mmCIF file of C-alpha atoms in Angstrom:
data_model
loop_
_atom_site.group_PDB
_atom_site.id
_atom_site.type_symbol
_atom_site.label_atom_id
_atom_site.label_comp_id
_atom_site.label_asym_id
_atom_site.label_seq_id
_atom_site.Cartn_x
_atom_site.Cartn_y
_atom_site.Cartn_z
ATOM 1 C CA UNK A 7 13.948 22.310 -16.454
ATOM 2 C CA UNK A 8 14.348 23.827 -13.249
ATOM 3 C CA UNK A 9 10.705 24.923 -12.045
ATOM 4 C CA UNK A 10 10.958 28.418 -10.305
ATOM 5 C CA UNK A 11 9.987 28.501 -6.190
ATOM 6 C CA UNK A 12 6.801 30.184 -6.626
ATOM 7 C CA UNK A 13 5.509 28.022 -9.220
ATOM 8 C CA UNK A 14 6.132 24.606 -7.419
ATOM 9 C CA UNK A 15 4.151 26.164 -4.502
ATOM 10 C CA UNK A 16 1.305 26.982 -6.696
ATOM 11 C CA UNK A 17 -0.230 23.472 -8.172
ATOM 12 C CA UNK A 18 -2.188 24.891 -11.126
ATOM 13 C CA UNK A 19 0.686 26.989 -12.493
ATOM 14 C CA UNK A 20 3.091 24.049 -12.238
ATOM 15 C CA UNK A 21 0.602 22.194 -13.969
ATOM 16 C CA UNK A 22 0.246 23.959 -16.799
ATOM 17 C CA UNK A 23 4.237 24.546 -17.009
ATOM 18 C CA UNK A 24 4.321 21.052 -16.866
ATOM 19 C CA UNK A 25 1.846 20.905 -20.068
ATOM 20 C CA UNK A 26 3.755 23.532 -21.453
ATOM 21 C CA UNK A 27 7.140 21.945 -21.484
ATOM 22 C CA UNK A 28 5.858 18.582 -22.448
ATOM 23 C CA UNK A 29 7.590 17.539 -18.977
ATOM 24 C CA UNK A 30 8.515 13.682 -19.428
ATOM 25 C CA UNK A 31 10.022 12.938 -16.261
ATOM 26 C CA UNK A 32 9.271 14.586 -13.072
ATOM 27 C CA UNK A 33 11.429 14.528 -9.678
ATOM 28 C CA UNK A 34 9.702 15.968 -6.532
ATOM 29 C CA UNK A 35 8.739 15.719 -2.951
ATOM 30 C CA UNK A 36 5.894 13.408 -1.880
ATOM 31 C CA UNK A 37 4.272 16.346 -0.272
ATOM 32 C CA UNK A 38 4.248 18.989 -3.653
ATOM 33 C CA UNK A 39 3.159 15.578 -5.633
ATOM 34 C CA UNK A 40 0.294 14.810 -3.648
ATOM 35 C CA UNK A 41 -1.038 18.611 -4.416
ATOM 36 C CA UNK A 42 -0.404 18.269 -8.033
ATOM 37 C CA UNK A 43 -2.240 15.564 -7.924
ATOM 38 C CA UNK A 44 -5.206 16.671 -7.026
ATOM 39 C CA UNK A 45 -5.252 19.178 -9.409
ATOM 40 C CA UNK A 46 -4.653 17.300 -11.937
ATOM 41 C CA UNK A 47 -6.797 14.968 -11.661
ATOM 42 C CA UNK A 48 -9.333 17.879 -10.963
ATOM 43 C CA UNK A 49 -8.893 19.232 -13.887
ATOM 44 C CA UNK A 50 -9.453 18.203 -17.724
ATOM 45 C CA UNK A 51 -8.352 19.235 -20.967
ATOM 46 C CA UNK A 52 -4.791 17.921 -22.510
ATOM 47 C CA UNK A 53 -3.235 14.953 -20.546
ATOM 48 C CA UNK A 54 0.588 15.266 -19.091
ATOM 49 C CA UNK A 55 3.309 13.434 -20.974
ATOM 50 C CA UNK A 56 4.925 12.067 -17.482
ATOM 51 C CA UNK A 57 6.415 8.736 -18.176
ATOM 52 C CA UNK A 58 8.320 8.731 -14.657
ATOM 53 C CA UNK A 59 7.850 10.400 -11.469
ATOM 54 C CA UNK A 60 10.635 10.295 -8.998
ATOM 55 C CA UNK A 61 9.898 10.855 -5.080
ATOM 56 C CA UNK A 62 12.383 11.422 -2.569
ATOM 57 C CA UNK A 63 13.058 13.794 0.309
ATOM 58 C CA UNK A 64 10.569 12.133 2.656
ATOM 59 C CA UNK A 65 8.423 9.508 3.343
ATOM 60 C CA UNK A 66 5.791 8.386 0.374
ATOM 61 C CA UNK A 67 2.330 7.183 1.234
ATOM 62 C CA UNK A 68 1.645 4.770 -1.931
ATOM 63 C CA UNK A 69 -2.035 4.530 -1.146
ATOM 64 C CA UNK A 70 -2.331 8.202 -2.260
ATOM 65 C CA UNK A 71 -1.301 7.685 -5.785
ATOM 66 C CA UNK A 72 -4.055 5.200 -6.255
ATOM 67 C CA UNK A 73 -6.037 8.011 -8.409
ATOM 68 C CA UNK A 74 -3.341 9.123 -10.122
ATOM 69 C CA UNK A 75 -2.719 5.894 -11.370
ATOM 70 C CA UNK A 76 -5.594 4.854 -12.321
ATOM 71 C CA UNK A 77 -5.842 7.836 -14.373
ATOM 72 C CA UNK A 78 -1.969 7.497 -15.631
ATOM 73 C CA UNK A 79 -1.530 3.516 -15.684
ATOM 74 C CA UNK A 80 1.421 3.722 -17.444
ATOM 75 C CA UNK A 81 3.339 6.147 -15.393
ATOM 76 C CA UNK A 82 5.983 4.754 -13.455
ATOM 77 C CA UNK A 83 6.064 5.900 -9.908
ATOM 78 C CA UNK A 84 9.776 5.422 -8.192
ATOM 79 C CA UNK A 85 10.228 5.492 -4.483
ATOM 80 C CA UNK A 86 13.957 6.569 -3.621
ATOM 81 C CA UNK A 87 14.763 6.597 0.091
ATOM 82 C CA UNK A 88 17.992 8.849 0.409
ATOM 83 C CA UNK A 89 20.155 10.641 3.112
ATOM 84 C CA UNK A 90 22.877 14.042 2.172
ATOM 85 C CA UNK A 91 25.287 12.165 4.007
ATOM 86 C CA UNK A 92 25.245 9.295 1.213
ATOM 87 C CA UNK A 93 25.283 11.289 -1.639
ATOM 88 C CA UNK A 94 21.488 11.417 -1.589
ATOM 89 C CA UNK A 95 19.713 8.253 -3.378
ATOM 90 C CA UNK A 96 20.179 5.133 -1.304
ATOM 91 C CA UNK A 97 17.601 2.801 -2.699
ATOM 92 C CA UNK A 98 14.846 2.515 -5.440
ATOM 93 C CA UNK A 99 11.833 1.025 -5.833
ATOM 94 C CA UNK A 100 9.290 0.810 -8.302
ATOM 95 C CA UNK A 101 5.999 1.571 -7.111
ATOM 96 C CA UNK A 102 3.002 -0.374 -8.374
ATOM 97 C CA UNK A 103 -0.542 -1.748 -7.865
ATOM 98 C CA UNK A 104 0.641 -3.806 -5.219
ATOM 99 C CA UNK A 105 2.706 -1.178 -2.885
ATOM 100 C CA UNK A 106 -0.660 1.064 -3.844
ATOM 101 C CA UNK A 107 -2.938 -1.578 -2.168
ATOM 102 C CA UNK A 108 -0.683 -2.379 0.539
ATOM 103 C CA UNK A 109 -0.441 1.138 1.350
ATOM 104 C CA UNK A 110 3.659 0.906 3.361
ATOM 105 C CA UNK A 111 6.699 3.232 2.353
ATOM 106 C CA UNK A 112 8.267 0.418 0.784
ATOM 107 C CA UNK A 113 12.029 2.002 -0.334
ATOM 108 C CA UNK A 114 12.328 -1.117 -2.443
ATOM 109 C CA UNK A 115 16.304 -2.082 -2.293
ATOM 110 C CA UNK A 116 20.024 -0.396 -2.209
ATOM 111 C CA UNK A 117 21.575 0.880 -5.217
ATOM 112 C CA UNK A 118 24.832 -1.349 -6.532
ATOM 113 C CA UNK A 119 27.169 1.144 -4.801
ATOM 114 C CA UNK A 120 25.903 1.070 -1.437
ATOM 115 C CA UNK A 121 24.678 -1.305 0.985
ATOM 116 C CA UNK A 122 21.888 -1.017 3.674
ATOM 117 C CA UNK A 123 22.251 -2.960 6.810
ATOM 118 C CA UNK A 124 19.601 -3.252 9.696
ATOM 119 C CA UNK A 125 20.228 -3.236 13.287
ATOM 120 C CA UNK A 126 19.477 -3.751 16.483
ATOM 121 C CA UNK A 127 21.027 -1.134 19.414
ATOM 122 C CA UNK A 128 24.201 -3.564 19.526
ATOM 123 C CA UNK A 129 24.660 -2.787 15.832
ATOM 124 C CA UNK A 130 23.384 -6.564 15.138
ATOM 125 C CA UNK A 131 21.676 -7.688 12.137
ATOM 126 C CA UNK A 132 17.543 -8.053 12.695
ATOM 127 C CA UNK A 133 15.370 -11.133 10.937
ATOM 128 C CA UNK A 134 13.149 -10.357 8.296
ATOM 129 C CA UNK A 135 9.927 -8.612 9.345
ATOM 130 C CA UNK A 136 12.093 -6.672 12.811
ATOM 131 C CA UNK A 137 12.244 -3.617 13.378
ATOM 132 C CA UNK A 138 15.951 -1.689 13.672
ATOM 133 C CA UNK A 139 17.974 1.418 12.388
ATOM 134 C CA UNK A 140 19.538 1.768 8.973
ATOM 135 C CA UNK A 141 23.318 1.812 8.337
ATOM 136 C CA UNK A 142 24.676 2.159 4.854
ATOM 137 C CA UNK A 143 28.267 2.110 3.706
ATOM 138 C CA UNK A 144 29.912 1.847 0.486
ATOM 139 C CA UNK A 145 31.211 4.434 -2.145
ATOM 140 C CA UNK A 146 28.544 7.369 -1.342
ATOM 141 C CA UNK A 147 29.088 7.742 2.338
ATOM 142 C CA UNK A 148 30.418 11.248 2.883
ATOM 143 C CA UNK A 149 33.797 11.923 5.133
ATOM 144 C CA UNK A 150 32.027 13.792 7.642
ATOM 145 C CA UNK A 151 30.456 17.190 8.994
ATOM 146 C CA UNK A 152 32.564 20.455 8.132
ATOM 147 C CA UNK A 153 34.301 21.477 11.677
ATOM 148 C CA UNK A 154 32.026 18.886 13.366
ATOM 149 C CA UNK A 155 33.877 16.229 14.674
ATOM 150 C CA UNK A 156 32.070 15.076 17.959
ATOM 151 C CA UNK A 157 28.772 14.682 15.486
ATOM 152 C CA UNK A 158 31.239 12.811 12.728
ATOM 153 C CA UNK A 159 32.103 10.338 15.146
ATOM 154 C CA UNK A 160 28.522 9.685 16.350
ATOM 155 C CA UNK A 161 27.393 9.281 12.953
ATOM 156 C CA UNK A 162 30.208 7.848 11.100
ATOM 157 C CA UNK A 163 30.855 4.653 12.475
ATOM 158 C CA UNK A 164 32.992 1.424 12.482
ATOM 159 C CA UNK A 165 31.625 -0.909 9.813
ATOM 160 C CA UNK A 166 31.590 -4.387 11.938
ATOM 161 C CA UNK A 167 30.545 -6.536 8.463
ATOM 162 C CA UNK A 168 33.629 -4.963 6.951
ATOM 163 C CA UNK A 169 37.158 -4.429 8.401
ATOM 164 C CA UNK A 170 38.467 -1.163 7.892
ATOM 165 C CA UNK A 171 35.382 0.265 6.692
ATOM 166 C CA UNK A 172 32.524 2.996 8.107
ATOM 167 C CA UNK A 173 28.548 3.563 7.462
ATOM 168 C CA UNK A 174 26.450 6.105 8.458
ATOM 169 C CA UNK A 175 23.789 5.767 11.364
ATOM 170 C CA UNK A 176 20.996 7.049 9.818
ATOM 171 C CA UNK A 177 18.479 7.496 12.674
ATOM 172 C CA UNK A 178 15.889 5.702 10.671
ATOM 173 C CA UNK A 179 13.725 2.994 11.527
ATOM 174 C CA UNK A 180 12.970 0.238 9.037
ATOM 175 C CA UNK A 181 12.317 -3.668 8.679
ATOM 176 C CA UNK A 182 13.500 -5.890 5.730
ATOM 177 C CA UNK A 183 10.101 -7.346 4.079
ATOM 178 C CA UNK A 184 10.310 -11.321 2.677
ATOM 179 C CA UNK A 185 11.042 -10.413 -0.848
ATOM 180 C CA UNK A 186 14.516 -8.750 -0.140
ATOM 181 C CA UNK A 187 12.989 -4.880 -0.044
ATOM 182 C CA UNK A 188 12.949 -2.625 2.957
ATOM 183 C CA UNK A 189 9.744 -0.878 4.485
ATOM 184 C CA UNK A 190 10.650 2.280 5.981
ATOM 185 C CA UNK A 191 8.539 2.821 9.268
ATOM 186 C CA UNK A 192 9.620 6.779 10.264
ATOM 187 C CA UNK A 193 12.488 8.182 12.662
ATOM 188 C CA UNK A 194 14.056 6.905 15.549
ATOM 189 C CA UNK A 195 14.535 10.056 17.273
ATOM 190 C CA UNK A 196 11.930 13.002 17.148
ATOM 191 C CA UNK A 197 13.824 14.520 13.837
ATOM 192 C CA UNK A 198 11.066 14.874 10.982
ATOM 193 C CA UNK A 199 10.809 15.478 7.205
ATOM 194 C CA UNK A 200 8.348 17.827 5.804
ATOM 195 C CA UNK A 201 7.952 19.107 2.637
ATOM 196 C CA UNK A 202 11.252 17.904 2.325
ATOM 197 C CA UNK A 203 12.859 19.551 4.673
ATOM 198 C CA UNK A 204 14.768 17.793 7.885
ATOM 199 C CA UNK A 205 12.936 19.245 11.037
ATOM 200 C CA UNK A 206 13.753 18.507 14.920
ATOM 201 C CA UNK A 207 10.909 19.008 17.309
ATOM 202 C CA UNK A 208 13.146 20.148 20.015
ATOM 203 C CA UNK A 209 14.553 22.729 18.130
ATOM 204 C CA UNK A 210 10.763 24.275 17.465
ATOM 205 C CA UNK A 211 10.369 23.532 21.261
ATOM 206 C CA UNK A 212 13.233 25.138 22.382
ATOM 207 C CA UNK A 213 11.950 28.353 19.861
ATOM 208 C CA UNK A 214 8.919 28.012 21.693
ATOM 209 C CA UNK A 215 9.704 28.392 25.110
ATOM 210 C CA UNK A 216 11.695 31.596 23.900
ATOM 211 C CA UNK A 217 8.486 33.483 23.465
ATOM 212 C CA UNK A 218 8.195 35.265 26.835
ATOM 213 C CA UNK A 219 4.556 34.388 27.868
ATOM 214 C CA UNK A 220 4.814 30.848 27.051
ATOM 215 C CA UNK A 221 6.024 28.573 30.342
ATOM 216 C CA UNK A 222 5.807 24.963 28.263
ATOM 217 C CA UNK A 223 5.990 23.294 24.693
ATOM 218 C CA UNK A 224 5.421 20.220 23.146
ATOM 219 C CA UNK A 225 5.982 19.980 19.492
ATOM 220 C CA UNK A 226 5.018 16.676 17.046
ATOM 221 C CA UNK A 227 4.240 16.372 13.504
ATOM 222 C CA UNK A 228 0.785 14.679 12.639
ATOM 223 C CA UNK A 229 -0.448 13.462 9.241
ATOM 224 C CA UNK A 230 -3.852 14.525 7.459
ATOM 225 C CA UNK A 231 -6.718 12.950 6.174
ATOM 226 C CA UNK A 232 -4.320 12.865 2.997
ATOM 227 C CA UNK A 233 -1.456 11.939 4.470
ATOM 228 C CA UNK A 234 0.381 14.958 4.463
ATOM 229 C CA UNK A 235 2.509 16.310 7.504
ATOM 230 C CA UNK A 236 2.517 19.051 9.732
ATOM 231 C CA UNK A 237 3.777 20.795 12.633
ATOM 232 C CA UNK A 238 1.282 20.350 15.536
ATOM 233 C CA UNK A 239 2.410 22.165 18.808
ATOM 234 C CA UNK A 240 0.783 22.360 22.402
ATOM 235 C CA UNK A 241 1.738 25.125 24.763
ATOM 236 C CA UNK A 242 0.726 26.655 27.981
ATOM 237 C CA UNK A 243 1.278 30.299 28.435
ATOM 238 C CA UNK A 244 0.694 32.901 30.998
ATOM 239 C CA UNK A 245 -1.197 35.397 28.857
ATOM 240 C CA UNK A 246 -3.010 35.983 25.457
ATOM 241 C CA UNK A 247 -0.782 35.752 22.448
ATOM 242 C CA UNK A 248 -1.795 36.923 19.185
ATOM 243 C CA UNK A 249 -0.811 35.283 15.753
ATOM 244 C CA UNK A 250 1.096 38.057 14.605
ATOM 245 C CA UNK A 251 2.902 38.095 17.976
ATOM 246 C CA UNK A 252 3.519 34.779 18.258
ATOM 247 C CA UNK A 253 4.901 34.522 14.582
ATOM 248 C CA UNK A 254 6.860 37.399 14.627
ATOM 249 C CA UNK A 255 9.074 35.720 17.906
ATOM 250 C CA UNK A 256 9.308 32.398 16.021
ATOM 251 C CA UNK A 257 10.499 33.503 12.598
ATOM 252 C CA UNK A 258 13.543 35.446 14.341
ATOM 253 C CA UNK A 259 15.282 31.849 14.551
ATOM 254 C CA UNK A 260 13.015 29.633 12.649
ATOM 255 C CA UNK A 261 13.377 28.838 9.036
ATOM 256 C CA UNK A 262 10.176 30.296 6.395
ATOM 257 C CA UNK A 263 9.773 26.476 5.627
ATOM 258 C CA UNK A 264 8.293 25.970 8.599
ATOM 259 C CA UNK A 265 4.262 25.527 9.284
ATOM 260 C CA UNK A 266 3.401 25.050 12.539
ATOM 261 C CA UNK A 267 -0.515 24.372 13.841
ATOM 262 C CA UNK A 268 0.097 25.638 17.567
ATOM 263 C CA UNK A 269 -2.522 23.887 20.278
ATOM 264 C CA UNK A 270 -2.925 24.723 23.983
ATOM 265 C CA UNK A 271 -4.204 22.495 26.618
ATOM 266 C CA UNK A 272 -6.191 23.900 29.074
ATOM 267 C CA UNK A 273 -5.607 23.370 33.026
ATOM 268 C CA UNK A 274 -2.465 20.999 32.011
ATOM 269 C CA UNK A 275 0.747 21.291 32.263
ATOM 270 C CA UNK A 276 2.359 20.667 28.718
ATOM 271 C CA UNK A 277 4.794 18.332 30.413
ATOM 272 C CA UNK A 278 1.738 15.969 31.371
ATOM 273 C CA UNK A 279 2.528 14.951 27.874
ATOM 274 C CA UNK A 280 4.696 12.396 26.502
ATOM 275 C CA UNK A 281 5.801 11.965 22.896
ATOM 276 C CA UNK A 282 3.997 9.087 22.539
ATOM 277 C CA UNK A 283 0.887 10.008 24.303
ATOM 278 C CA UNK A 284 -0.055 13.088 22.812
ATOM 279 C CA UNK A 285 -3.558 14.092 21.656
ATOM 280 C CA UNK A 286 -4.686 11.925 18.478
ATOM 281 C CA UNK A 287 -7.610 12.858 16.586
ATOM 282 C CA UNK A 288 -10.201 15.090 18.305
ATOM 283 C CA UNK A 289 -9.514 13.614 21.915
ATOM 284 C CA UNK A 290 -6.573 16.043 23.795
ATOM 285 C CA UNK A 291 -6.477 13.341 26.417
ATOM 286 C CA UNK A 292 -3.378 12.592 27.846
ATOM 287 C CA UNK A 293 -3.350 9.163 30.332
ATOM 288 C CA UNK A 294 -5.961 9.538 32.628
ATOM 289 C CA UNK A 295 -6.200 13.074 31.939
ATOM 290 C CA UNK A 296 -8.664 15.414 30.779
ATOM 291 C CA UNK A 297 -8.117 18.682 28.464
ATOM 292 C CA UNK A 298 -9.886 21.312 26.750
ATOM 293 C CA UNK A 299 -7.530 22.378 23.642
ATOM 294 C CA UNK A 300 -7.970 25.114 20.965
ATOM 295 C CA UNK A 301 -6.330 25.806 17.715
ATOM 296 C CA UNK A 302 -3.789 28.558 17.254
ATOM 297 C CA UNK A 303 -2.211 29.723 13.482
ATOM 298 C CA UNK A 304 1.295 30.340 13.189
ATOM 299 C CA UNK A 305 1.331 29.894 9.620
ATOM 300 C CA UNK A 306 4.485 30.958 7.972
ATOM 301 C CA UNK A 307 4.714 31.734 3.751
ATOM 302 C CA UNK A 308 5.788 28.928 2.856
ATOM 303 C CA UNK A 309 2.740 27.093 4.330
ATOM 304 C CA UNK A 310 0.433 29.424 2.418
ATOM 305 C CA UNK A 311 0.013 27.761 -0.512
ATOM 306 C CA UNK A 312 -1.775 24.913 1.143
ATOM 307 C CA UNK A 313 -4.532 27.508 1.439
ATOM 308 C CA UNK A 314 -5.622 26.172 4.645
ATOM 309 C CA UNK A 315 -5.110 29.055 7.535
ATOM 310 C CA UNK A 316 -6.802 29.170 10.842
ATOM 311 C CA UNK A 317 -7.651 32.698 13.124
ATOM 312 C CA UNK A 318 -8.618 33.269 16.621
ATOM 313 C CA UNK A 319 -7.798 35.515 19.738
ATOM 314 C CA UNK A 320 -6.205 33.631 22.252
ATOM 315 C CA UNK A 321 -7.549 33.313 25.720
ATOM 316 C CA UNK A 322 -6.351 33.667 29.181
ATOM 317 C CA UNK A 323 -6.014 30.413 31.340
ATOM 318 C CA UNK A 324 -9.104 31.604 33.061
ATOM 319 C CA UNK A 325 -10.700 32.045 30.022
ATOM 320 C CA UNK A 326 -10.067 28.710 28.932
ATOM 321 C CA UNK A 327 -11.014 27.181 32.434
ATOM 322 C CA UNK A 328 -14.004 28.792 31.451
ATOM 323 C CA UNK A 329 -14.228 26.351 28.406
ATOM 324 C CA UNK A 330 -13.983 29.400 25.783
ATOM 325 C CA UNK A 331 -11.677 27.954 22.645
ATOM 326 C CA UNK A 332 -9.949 29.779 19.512
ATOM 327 C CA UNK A 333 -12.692 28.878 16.422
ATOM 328 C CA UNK A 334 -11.059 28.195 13.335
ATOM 329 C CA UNK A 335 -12.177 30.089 10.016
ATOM 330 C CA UNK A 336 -11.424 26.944 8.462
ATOM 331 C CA UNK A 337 -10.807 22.885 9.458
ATOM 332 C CA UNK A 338 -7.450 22.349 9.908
ATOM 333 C CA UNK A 339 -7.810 18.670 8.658
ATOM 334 C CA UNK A 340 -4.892 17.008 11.027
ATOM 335 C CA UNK A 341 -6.654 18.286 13.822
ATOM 336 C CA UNK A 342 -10.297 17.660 13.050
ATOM 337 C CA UNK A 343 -12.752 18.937 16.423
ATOM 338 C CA UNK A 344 -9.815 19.384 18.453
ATOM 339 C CA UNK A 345 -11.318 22.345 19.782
ATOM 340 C CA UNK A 346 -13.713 19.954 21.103
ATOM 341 C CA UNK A 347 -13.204 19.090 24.990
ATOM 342 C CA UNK A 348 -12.310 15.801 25.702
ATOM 343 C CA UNK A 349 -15.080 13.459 28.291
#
């Protein structure tokens, strides 16, 4: 069955449709999973007839099916890593116990009409247990982009392993693991997937720095205590900015499906931070650095149904000099005491 839009958003009416149709095998995003999960497993009464459940569309935390699991041992759990420009599925893998414990994306090993190479930045092939990018070839690969040849030819490249031939660069970073499977360890370049949904940073950046008041932008995407992703972004602006302001100038370019947890440092420059060192955890220090930082909602819909929203006025830069932060009404849990300064 095809479940309608509003009910996969809403975990306890997908549950019970899911009861209801005597679902027996169930194909969905990580991030929707994880929430039907937990209510689920919340909840008692008649048990689901699931005898698979297929992920795909993003990266899969095994250590967060532990529960579900344990309460459905003989549900199979399938990991398949895939990419639009290969005809979707690339590889499968059966998740068990033992991906549960060790707690990587494992993406287990290509299906028989494709093949998955690893590489180094001369398109080389990496030992066991390196890190490099992901090629695949074979029947799936897709001719190219509609009317975009410049970005065909970057992506669709000369197979070296096979005269004649092409693969597809996929931009993701990965390692082959002792037994012949493939751990997928996240992007190369600072494109995301969330909720399913392919995401780059600079575009939400670029949206950013659109909004009149705002001078800088950083944008990343940070994991929860559950393992779930979100858009995290830390600005500096010139004056107050309210959420329904600030929302109203992003979703003139940016898609619903975006949810976006928007930060300011205070007395920095946003460009003070790089990629890699943003603020982790409750410390907004950057280097040697130190920063005050407060929380700011732009929630959009579509991020609605994770019931977590988060108010506040925002403050002037003197205000914030003065060490005065936006208060959440409730934790956002990727960002837990950011609002705290950082010593």
């Amino acid at each position: 069955m095809i479940v309608p839009a509003l009910t996969a958003k809403h975990p306890a009416q997908f549950l019970q449709s899911l009861k209801e149709r005597r679902v027996t095998i169930l194909n969905q995003t990580p991030t929707y999973f994880y929430q039907l999960l937990r209510e689920a497993l919340a909840e008692g009464g008649e048990e689901l007839s699931i005898r698979k459940v297929i992920f795909g569309g993003e990266a899969l935390a095994p250590q967060l099916l532990r529960d579900w699991k344990t309460r459905y041992p003989n549900t199979r759990l399938i990991n398949m890593y895939g990419i639009t420009e290969t005809t979707v599925h690339v590889t499968y893998k059966e998740i068990t116990e033992v991906e549960i414990e060790q707690g990587r994306s494992n993406i287990g090993r290509p299906i028989p009409t494709l093949k998955v190479y690893v590489l180094d930045t001369n398109r080389r092939c990496v030992p066991v247990g390196v890190a490099g990018e992901m090629y695949v070839a074979g029947d799936g690969l897709a001719r190219g982009y509609l009317h975009r040849p410049e970005l065909t030819a970057e992506k669709f490249v000369d197979n070296p392993f096979e005269p004649g031939g092409r693969m597809y660069k996929s931009g993701d970073l990965a390692r082959w693991s002792p037994d012949g499977s493939i751990e997928y360890l996240g992007r190369i370049d600072h494109q995301v997937k969330i909720r399913g949904y392919r995401i780059e940073l600079g575009e939400v950046e670029s949206q950013l720095l659109k909004v009149e008041a705002v001078r800088e932008a950083i944008v990343i995407a940070r994991e929860d205590g559950s393992g779930e992703k979100r858009l995290c972004a830390y600005f500096v602006a010139d004056k107050p900015l309210t959420v329904s302001e600030l929302r109203a100038e992003l979703s003139q370019e940016m898609p619903a499906y975006i949810f976006a947890v928007v930060l300011y440092s205070a007395g920095a420059d946003a460009a003070d931070f790089e990629r890699e060192d943003r603020p982790q955890g409750a410390a907004c220090a950057g280097g040697k650095r130190k920063y005050r930082c407060g929380v700011y909602s732009a929630s959009y819909a579509a991020g609605s149904e994770t019931g977590t929203h988060l108010e506040g006025s925002a403050r002037s830069r003197e205000d914030r000099r003065e060490g005065q932060f936006l208060r959440s009404r409730r934790a956002f849990p990727s960002c837990d005491g950011i609002g705290q300064q950082a010593v």
